[in-house]
XYZ file of C-alpha atoms in Angstrom:
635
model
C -136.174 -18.886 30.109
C -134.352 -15.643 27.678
C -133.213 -16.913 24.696
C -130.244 -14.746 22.653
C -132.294 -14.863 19.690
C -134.649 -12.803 21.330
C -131.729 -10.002 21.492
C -130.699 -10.175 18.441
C -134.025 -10.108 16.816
C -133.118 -6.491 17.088
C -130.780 -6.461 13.461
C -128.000 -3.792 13.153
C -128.511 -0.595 11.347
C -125.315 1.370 10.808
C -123.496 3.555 8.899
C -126.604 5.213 7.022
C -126.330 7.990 4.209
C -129.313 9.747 2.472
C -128.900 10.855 -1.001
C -132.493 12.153 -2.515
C -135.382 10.174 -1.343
C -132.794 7.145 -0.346
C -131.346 5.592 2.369
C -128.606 3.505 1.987
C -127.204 1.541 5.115
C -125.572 -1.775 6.139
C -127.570 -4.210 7.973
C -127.853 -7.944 9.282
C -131.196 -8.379 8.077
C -129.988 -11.437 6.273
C -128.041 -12.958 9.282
C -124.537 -10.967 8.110
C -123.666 -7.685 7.412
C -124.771 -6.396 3.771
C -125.280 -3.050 2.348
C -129.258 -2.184 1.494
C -131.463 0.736 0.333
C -134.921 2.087 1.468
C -137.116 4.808 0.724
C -136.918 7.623 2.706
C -139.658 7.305 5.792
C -139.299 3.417 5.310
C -140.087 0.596 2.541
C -139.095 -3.042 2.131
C -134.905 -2.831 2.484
C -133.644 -3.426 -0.806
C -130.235 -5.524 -0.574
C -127.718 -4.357 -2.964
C -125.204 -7.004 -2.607
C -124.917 -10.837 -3.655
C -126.326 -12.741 -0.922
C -123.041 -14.753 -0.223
C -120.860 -11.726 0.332
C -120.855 -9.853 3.974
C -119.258 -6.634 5.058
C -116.720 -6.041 8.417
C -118.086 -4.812 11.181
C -117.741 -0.824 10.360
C -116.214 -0.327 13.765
C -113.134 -2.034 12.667
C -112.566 -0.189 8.811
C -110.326 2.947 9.256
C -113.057 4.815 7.017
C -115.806 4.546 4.988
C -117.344 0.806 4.573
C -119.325 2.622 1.135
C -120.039 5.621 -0.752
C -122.648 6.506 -2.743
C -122.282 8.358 -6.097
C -125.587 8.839 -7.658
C -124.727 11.299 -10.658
C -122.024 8.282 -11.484
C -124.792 5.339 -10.893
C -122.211 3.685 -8.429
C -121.237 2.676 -4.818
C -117.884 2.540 -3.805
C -117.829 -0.851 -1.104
C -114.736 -2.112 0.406
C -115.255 -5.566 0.653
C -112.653 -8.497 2.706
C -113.250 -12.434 2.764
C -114.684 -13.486 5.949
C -112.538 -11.167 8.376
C -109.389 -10.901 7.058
C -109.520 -7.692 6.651
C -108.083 -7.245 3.366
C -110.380 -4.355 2.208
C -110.974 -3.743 -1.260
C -112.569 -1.163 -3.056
C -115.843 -2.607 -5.602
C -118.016 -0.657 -7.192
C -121.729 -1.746 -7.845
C -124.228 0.391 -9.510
C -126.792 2.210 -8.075
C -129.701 -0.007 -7.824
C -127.190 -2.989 -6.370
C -125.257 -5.565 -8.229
C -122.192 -8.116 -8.351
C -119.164 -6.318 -7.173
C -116.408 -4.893 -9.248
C -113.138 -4.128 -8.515
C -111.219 -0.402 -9.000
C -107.804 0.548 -9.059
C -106.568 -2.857 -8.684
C -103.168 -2.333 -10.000
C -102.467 -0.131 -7.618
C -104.137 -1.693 -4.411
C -104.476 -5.155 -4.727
C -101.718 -6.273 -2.355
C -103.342 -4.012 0.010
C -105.369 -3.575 3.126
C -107.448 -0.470 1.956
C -109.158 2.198 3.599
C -112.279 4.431 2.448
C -110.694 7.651 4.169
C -112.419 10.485 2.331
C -115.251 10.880 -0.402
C -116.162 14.169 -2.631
C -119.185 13.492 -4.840
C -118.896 16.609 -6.413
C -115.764 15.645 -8.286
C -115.759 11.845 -7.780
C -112.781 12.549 -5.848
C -111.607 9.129 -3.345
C -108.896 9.087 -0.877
C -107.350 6.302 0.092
C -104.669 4.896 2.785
C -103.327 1.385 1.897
C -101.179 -0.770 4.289
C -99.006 -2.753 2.078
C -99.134 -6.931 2.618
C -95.676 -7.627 1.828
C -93.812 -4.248 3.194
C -94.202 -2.306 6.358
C -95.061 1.124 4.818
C -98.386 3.103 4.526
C -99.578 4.718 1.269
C -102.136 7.652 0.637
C -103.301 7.443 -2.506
C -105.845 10.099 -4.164
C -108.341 8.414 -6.982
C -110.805 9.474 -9.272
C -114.074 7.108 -9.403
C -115.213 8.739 -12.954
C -111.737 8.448 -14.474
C -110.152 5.638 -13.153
C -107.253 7.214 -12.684
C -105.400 7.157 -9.146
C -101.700 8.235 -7.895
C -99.700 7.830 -4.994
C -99.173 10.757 -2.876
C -96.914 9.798 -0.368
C -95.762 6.652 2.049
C -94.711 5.926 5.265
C -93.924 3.519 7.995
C -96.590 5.519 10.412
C -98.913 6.261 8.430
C -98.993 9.074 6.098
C -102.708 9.396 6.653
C -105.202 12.126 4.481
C -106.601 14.045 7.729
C -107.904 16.572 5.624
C -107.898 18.465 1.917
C -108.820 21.761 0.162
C -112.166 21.772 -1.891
C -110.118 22.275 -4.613
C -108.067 18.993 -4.008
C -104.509 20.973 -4.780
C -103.537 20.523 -1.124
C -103.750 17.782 1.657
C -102.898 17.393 5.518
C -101.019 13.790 6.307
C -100.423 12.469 9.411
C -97.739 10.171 11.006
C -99.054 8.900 14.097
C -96.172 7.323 16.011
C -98.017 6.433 19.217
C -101.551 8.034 20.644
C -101.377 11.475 20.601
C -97.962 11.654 19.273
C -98.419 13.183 15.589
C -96.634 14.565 12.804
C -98.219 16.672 10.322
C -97.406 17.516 6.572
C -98.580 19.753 3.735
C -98.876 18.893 0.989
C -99.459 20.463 -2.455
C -100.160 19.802 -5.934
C -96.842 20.548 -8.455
C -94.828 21.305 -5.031
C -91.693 20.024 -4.280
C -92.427 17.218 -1.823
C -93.805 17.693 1.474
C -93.530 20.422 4.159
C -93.530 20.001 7.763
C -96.051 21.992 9.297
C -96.473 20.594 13.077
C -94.172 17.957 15.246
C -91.109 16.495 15.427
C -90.513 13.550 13.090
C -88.902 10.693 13.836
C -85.900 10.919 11.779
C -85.031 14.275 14.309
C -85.565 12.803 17.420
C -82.508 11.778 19.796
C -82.569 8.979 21.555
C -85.074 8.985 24.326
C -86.028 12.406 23.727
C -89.271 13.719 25.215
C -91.121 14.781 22.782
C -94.175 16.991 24.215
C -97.617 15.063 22.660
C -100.463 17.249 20.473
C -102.799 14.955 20.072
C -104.763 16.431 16.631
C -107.439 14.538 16.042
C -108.969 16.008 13.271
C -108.486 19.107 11.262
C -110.391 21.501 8.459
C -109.107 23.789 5.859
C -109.644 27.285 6.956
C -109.154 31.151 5.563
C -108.789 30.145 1.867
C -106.849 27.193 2.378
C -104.347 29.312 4.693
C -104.682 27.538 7.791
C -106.197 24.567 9.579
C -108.742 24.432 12.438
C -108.088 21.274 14.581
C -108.661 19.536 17.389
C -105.924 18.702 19.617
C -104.494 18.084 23.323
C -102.016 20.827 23.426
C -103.666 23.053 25.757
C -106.425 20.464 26.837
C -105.768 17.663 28.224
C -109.591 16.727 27.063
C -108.954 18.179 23.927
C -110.395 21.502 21.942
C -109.856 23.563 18.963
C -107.069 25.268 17.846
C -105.368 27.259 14.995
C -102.353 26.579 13.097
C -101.242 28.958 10.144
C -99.520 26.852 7.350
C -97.357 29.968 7.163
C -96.222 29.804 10.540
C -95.324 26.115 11.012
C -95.073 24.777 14.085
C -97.115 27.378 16.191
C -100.627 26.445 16.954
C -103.098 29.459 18.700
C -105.388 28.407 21.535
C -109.207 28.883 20.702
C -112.007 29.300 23.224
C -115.044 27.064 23.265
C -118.525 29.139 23.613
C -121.952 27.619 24.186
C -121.433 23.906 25.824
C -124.066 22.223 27.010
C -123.440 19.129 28.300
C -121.957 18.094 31.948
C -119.862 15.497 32.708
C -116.364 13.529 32.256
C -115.456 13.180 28.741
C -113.559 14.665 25.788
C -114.158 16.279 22.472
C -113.602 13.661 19.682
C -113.305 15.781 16.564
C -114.372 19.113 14.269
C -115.681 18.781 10.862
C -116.275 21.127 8.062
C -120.876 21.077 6.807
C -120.890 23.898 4.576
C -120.240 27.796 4.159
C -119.411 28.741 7.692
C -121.109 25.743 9.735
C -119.392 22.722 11.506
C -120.217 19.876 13.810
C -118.127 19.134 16.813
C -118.761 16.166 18.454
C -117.943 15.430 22.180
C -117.887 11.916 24.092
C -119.079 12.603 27.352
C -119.202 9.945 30.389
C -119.347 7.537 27.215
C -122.442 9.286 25.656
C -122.306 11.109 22.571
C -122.784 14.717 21.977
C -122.980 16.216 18.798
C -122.478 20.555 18.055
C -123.367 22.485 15.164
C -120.929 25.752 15.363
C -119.466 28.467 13.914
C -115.782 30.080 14.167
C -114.913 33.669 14.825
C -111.448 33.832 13.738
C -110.473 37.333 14.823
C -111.432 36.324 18.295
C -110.595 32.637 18.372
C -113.820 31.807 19.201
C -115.915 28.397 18.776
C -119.380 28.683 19.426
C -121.251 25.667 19.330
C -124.887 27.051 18.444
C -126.978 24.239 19.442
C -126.820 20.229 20.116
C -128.414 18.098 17.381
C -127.975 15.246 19.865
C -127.038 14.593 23.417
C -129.866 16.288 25.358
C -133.070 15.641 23.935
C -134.738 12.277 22.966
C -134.779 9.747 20.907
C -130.820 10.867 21.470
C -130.126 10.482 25.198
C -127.978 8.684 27.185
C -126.599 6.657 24.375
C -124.198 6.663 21.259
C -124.118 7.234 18.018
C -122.785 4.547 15.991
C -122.348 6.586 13.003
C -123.743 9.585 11.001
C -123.529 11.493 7.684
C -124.245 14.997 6.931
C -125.502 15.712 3.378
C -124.854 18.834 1.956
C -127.177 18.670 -1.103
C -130.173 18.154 1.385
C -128.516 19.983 4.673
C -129.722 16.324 6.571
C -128.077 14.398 9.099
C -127.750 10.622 8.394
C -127.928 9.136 11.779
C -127.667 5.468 13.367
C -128.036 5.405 17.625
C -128.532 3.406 20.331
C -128.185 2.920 24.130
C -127.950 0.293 26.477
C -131.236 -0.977 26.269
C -132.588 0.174 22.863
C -131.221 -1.102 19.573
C -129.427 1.080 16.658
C -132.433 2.958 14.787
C -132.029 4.801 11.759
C -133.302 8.253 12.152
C -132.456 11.577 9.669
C -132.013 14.677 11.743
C -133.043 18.135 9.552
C -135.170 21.223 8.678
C -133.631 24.507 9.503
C -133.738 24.414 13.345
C -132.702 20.694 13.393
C -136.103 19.966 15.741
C -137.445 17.484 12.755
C -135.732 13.999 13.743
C -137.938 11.516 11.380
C -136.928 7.701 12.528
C -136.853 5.072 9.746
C -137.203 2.052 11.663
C -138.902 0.421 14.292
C -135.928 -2.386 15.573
C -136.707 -4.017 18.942
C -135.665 -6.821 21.439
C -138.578 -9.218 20.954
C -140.098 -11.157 23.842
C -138.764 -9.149 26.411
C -139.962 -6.556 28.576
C -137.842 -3.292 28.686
C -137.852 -3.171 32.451
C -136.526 -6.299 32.377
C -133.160 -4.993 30.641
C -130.544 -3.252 32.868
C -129.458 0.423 32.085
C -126.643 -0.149 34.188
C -125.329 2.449 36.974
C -122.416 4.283 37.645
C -119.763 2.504 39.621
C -116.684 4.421 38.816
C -113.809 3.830 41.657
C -110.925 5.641 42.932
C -108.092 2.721 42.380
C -105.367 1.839 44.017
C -103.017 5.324 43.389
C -105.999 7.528 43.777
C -107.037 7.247 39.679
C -110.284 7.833 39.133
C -111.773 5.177 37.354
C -115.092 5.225 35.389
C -116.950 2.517 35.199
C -120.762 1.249 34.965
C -122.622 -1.949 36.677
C -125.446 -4.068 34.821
C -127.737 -5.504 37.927
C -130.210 -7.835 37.135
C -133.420 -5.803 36.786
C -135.929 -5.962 40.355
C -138.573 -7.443 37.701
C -136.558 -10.998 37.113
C -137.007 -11.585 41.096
C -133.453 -12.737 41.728
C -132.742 -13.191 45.250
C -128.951 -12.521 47.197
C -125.961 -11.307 45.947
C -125.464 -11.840 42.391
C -122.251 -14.119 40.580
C -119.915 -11.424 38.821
C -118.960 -11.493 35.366
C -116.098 -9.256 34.450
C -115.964 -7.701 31.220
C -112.711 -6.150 30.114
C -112.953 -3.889 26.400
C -110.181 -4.669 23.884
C -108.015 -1.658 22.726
C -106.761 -0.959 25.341
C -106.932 2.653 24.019
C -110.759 1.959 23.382
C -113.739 2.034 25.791
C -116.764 0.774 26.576
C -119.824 2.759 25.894
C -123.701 2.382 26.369
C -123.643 0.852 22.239
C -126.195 -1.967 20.956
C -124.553 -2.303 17.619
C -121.290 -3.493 19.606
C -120.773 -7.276 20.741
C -120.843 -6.764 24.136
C -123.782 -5.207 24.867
C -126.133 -7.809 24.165
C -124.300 -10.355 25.738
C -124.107 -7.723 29.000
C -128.298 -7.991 28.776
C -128.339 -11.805 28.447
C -125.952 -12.242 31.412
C -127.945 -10.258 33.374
C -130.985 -12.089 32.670
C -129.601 -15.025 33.500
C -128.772 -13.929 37.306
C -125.481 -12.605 36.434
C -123.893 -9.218 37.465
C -121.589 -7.620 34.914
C -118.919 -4.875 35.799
C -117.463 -3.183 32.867
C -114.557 -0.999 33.916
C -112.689 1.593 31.681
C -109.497 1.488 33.583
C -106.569 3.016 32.328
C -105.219 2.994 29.018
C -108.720 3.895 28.017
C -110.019 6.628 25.814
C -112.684 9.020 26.815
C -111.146 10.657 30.027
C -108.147 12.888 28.371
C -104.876 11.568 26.359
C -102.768 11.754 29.608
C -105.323 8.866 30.703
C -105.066 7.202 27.362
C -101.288 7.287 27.670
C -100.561 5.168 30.954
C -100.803 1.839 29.169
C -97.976 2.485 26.617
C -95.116 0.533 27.259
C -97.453 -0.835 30.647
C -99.654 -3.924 29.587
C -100.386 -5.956 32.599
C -98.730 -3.332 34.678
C -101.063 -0.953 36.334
C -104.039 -1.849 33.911
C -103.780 -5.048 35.634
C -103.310 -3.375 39.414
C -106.412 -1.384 38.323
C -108.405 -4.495 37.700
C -107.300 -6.502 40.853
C -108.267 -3.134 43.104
C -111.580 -2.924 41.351
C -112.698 -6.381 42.809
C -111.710 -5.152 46.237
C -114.184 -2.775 45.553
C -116.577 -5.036 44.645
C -116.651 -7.125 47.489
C -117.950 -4.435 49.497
C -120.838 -4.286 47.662
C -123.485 -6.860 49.352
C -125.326 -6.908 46.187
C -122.181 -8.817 44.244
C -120.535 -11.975 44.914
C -117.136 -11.858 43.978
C -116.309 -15.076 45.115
C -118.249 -16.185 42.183
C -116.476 -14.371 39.180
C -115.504 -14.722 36.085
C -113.584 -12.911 33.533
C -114.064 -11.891 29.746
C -112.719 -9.971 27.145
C -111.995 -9.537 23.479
C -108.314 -8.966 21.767
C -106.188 -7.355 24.311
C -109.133 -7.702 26.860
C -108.525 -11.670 26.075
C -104.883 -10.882 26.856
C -106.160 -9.276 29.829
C -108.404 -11.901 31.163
C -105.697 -14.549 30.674
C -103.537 -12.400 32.235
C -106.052 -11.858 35.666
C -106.799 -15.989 35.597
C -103.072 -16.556 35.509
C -101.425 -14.307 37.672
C -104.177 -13.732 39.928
C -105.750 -17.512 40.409
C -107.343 -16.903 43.533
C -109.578 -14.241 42.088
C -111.591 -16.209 39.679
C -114.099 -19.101 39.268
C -113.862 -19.218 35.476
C -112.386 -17.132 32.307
C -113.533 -16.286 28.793
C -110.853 -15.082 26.102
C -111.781 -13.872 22.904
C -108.426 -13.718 20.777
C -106.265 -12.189 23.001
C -102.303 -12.350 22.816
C -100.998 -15.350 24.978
C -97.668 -14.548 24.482
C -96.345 -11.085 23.246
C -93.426 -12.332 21.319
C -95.254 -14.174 18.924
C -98.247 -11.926 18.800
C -95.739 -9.411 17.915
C -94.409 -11.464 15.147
C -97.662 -12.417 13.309
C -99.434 -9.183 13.189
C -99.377 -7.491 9.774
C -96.070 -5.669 9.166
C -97.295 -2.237 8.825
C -98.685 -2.902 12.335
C -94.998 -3.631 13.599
C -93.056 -0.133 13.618
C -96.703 1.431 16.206
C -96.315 -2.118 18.333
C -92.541 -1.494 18.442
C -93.327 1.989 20.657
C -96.347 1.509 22.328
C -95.979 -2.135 23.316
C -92.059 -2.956 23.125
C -89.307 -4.434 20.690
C -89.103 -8.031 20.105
C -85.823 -8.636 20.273
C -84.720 -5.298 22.826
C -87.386 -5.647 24.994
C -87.524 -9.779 25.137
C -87.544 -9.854 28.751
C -90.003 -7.652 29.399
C -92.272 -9.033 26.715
C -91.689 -12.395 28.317
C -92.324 -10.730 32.038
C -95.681 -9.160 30.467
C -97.269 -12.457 28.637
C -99.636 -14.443 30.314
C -97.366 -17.345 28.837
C -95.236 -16.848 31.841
C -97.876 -17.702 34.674
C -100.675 -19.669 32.638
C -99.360 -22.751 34.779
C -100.916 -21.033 37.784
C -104.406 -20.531 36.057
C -106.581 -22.472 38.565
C -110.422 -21.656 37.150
C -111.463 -23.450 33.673
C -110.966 -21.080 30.618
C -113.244 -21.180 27.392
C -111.064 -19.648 23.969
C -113.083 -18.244 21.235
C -111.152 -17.081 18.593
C -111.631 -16.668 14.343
C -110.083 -18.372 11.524
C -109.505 -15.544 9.502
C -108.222 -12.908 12.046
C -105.433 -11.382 10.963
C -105.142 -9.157 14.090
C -104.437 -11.953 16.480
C -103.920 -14.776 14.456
C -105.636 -18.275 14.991
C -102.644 -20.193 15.701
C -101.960 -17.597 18.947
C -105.356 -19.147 20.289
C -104.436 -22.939 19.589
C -101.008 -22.251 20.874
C -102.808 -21.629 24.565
C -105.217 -23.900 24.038
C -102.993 -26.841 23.495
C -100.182 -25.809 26.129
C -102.997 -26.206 28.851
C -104.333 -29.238 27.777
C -100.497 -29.993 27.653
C -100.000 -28.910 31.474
C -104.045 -31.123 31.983
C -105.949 -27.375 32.411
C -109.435 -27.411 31.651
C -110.077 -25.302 28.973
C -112.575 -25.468 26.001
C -111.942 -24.039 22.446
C -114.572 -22.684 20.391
C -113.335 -21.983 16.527
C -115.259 -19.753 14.106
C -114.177 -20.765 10.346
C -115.798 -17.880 8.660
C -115.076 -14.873 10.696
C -112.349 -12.616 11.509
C -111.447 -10.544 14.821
C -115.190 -10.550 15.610
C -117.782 -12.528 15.434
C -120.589 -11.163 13.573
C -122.776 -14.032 11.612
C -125.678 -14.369 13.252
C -125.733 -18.225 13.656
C -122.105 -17.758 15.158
C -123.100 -15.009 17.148
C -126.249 -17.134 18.835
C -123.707 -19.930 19.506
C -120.678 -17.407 21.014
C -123.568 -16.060 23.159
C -124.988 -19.357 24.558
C -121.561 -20.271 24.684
C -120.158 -17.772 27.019
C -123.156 -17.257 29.345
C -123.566 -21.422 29.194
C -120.487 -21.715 30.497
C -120.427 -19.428 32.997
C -123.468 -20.725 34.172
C -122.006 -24.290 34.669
C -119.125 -22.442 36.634
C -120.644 -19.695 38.336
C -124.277 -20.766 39.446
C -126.374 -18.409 39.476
């Protein structure tokens, strides 16, 4: 018998930075997520906050979960309570210590994001989402001064993609919809700010078709003259490009020399190191890929000189949950994992970049390696002819499971997200413990998914439980050809709009399924709609529809509408504090079913948010879900 605490004897180790002869990460040594410090090449981890405050999961923060300071003595943390997601910036000192807050005045009634750091000037950027109005503020702060201003607001945005050294100028972004971005410039003592790429709303007639440019990051170039981006205007997979902030609106193609990776995939972003070095990273098939490069302007020219990770061990076939470059030691800060292996904490450095020194030694205890699944591919051509990546965990040979296999079907939340080969995530350890329990797992990245090109991304805007939904319903077909699965044993899971997903499948598609799992997921769209945060509304408005314009097809989309068809029982797991899909949208399924005499089971977490991420609530959502599907699937 596997026990989940055998998993997640592995603890997390993200989001590392080295300043000096320190490492400074977040980990759940402690059973949550807290910030800590180490020696460089390993020591005792030194745990710099209280032990009755934890930290978000840093997949969730729009930036930065800390920054360290070290000529100011001080880390910048955004802390929330529990999962609600109301960031705030604290500052502790150096050597850990109660948290303080900064710049309250100006942030309090805020959700806050860590968006940029300079530690040569103490320099902070931050983009605040207002609790009681719908707009979007970029402020720019000084952590040695205390003093901050407001640069600009908006109801998309207004986001900091990028500044001069010098701080006088800044690139912000309103993002209407995926891919669909407007950029401004602006510019210390100007007059307001200056449209340098896109159409803005305000312009736009109605129904226009506005051509996307999906720029997904961008760098000050030529003396602060000109920005080098990444976008999706002349591929589809996204590259680099030019624009000259003295010829708005016109951005130059630039070629890409020196790639050395294969596969499906798309480049996720550029970033400035130092003199005339960058890093491009790429996600390919799900697996990251990271460049160092230089630009040769007078051709348009990137080269990518050599990859730092993607093609050589430790960093293969995996992803990187996060990583820092530090100028002052020309290091990589790096935290990576893969299917099988948990996140490590390795530095990548030296000259050549062929020194990778690992600082620690985190592994699943009790079990056997070969007994953990790697997964293959089992991408599909669906029901138009889309491609369709996806991977299949199998039970490994070594557990001596006989016949086809009960299917559990995991949908990702998003939807424009995607699964990837990544310990530090929730799903991948409870993708191991299904599997050795007897259990199959498919994990599809249908569309509406990133990773496979913005035109890919795009199809689920405007489309939930349209062809998403098709996708998964052809995908099963699939499966049953497979001798190795038993599809009329499956089940269903997902998180957030993969629970909206799986109660969509169980209800509209009853014959399908022997049992479902939703993890806060919308039950109906209306009143998800209403209780997210308001500067969530005006990007739900496009992407998903208008409450009151688009009622009927809201009420057509929500599993509301058919949940008196759901047939299989369904177990809810949703968090008190989660301000994303809010606890009452859970308990407002739960008891309609019981309401109609459905068997469904409800499983509340008072201290978390839109995750679950204590590690006694994590070892009971676990045994929950693969308990459950045990008593309904039997394996």
């Amino acid at each position: 018998m596997f026990r989940i605490e055998s998993l997640l004897s592995a603890r997390l180790f993200v989001s590392p930075q080295v300043v000096g002869e320190r490492l400074y990460f977040i980990s759940n040594l402690s059973g949550h997520l807290s910030l800590y410090a180490m020696n460089y090449g390993g020591s005792v981890p030194e745990p710099l906050l209280p032990p009755n405050l934890a930290l978000q999961n840093p997949h969730l923060l729009g930036g930065y979960p800390f920054y360290v300071f070290a000529d100011l003595n001080k880390i910048l943390v955004m802390l929330d309570n529990d999962g609600d997601e109301n960031y705030q910036p604290m500052v502790i000192p150096l050597e850990g210590g109660y948290p303080e807050p900064v710049f309250t005045e100006a942030l309090a009634n805020s959700r806050v994001h860590l968006v940029h750091c300079d530690p040569r000037t103490h320099q902070v950027y931050f983009s605040a989402e207002s609790r009681d109005s719908d707009l979007q503020t970029t402020y720019l702060a000084n952590l040695a001064t205390g003093e901050i201003e407001s640069i600009a607001a908006s109801l998309y945005g207004s986001y900091p993609l990028c500044y001069s050294d010098d701080h006088r100028r800044m690139i912000l972004v309103d993002s209407y919809t995926q891919g669909d971005h407007v950029l401004y410039l602006w510019e210390r003592g100007g007059n307001g700010l200056k449209l340098v790429y896109g159409k803005p709303m305000e312009q736009r007639q109605a129904g226009e078709d506005v051509p996307l440019n999906g720029i997904n990051s961008g760098v000050f170039v030529n003396q602060d003259s000109g920005l080098l981006v990444s976008c999706a205007v002349f591929d589809d997979r996204y590259g680099p490009a030019y624009l000259d902030l003295n010829q708005p609106g016109q951005l130059v193609e630039m070629k890409v020399e020196g790639i050395a990776h294969s596969g499906d995939g798309e480049m996720v972003g550029i970033q400035h190191l130092k003199d005339d070095r960058y890093l491009v990273e790429y996600n390919i098939d799900g697996c990251s890929w990271l460049y160092e490069a230089t630009v040769d302007f007078s051709s348009m020219t990137l080269r990518l000189q050599r990859p730092i990770v993607g093609n050589h061990p430790p960093f293969v076939d995996g992803m990187l949950a996060s990583y820092l470059y530090d100028e002052e030691s020309d290091r990589y800060a790096v935290s990576y994992s893969t299917a099988t292996s948990p996140t490590q904490l390795y530095t990548i450095e030296g000259a050549d970049r062929q020194t990778i020194v690992q600082h620690t030694r985190e592994r699943v205890l009790g079990i056997d390696a070969d007994l953990l699944s790697p997964g293959e591919d089992a991408s599909l051509i669906s029901f138009d002819g889309t491609r369709i990546s996806a991977r299949l965990y199998l039970p490994s040979p070594f557990l001596g499971y006989q016949g086809a296999r009960p299917l559990v079907y995991y949908i990702h939340g998003g939807p424009q997200s995607q699964e990837r080969p990544d310990f530090a995530w929730f799903s991948m350890p409870l993708i191991q413990f299904l599997t050795l329990n007897g259990f199959a797992v498919f994990v599809p990245n249908v569309r509406g998914s990133t990773g496979y090109g913005l035109s890919y991304t795009k199809q689920v805007d405007r489309d939930w439980g349209g062809k998403d939904r098709l996708d998964h319903v052809h995908a099963l077909k699939v499966l049953a050809k497979d001798p190795r699965v038993d599809v009329k044993r499956a089940g269903v899971v997902g998180r957030s709009y993969g629970g909206y997903m799986t109660l969509t499948l169980a209800a509209r598609h009853p014959e399908l399924w022997s049992a479902a799992v939703d993890m806060f997921g919308p039950f109906d769209l209306i009143t998800f709609l209403e209780r997210i945060p308001p500067t969530w509304k005006p990007y739900f408005k496009l992407v998903l529809g208008d409450p009151v314009e688009d009622r009927e097809f809201l009420v057509e989309r929500s599993p509301k509408t058919y949940m008196d068809q759901i047939a299989c029982p369904l177990l809810v797991i949703q968090g008190k504090n989660d301000p994303r899909v809010v606890e009452q949208e859970s308990r407002d399924l739960v008891e309609y079913l019981r309401g109609k005499g459905k068997s469904v089971e409800y499983l509340m977490f008072e201290n978390e948010g839109h995750d679950v991420l204590k590690y006694e609530n994590r070892v009971r959502c676990y045994n929950a879900i693969t308990d459950f599907f045990k008593r309904t699937l039997k394996p």
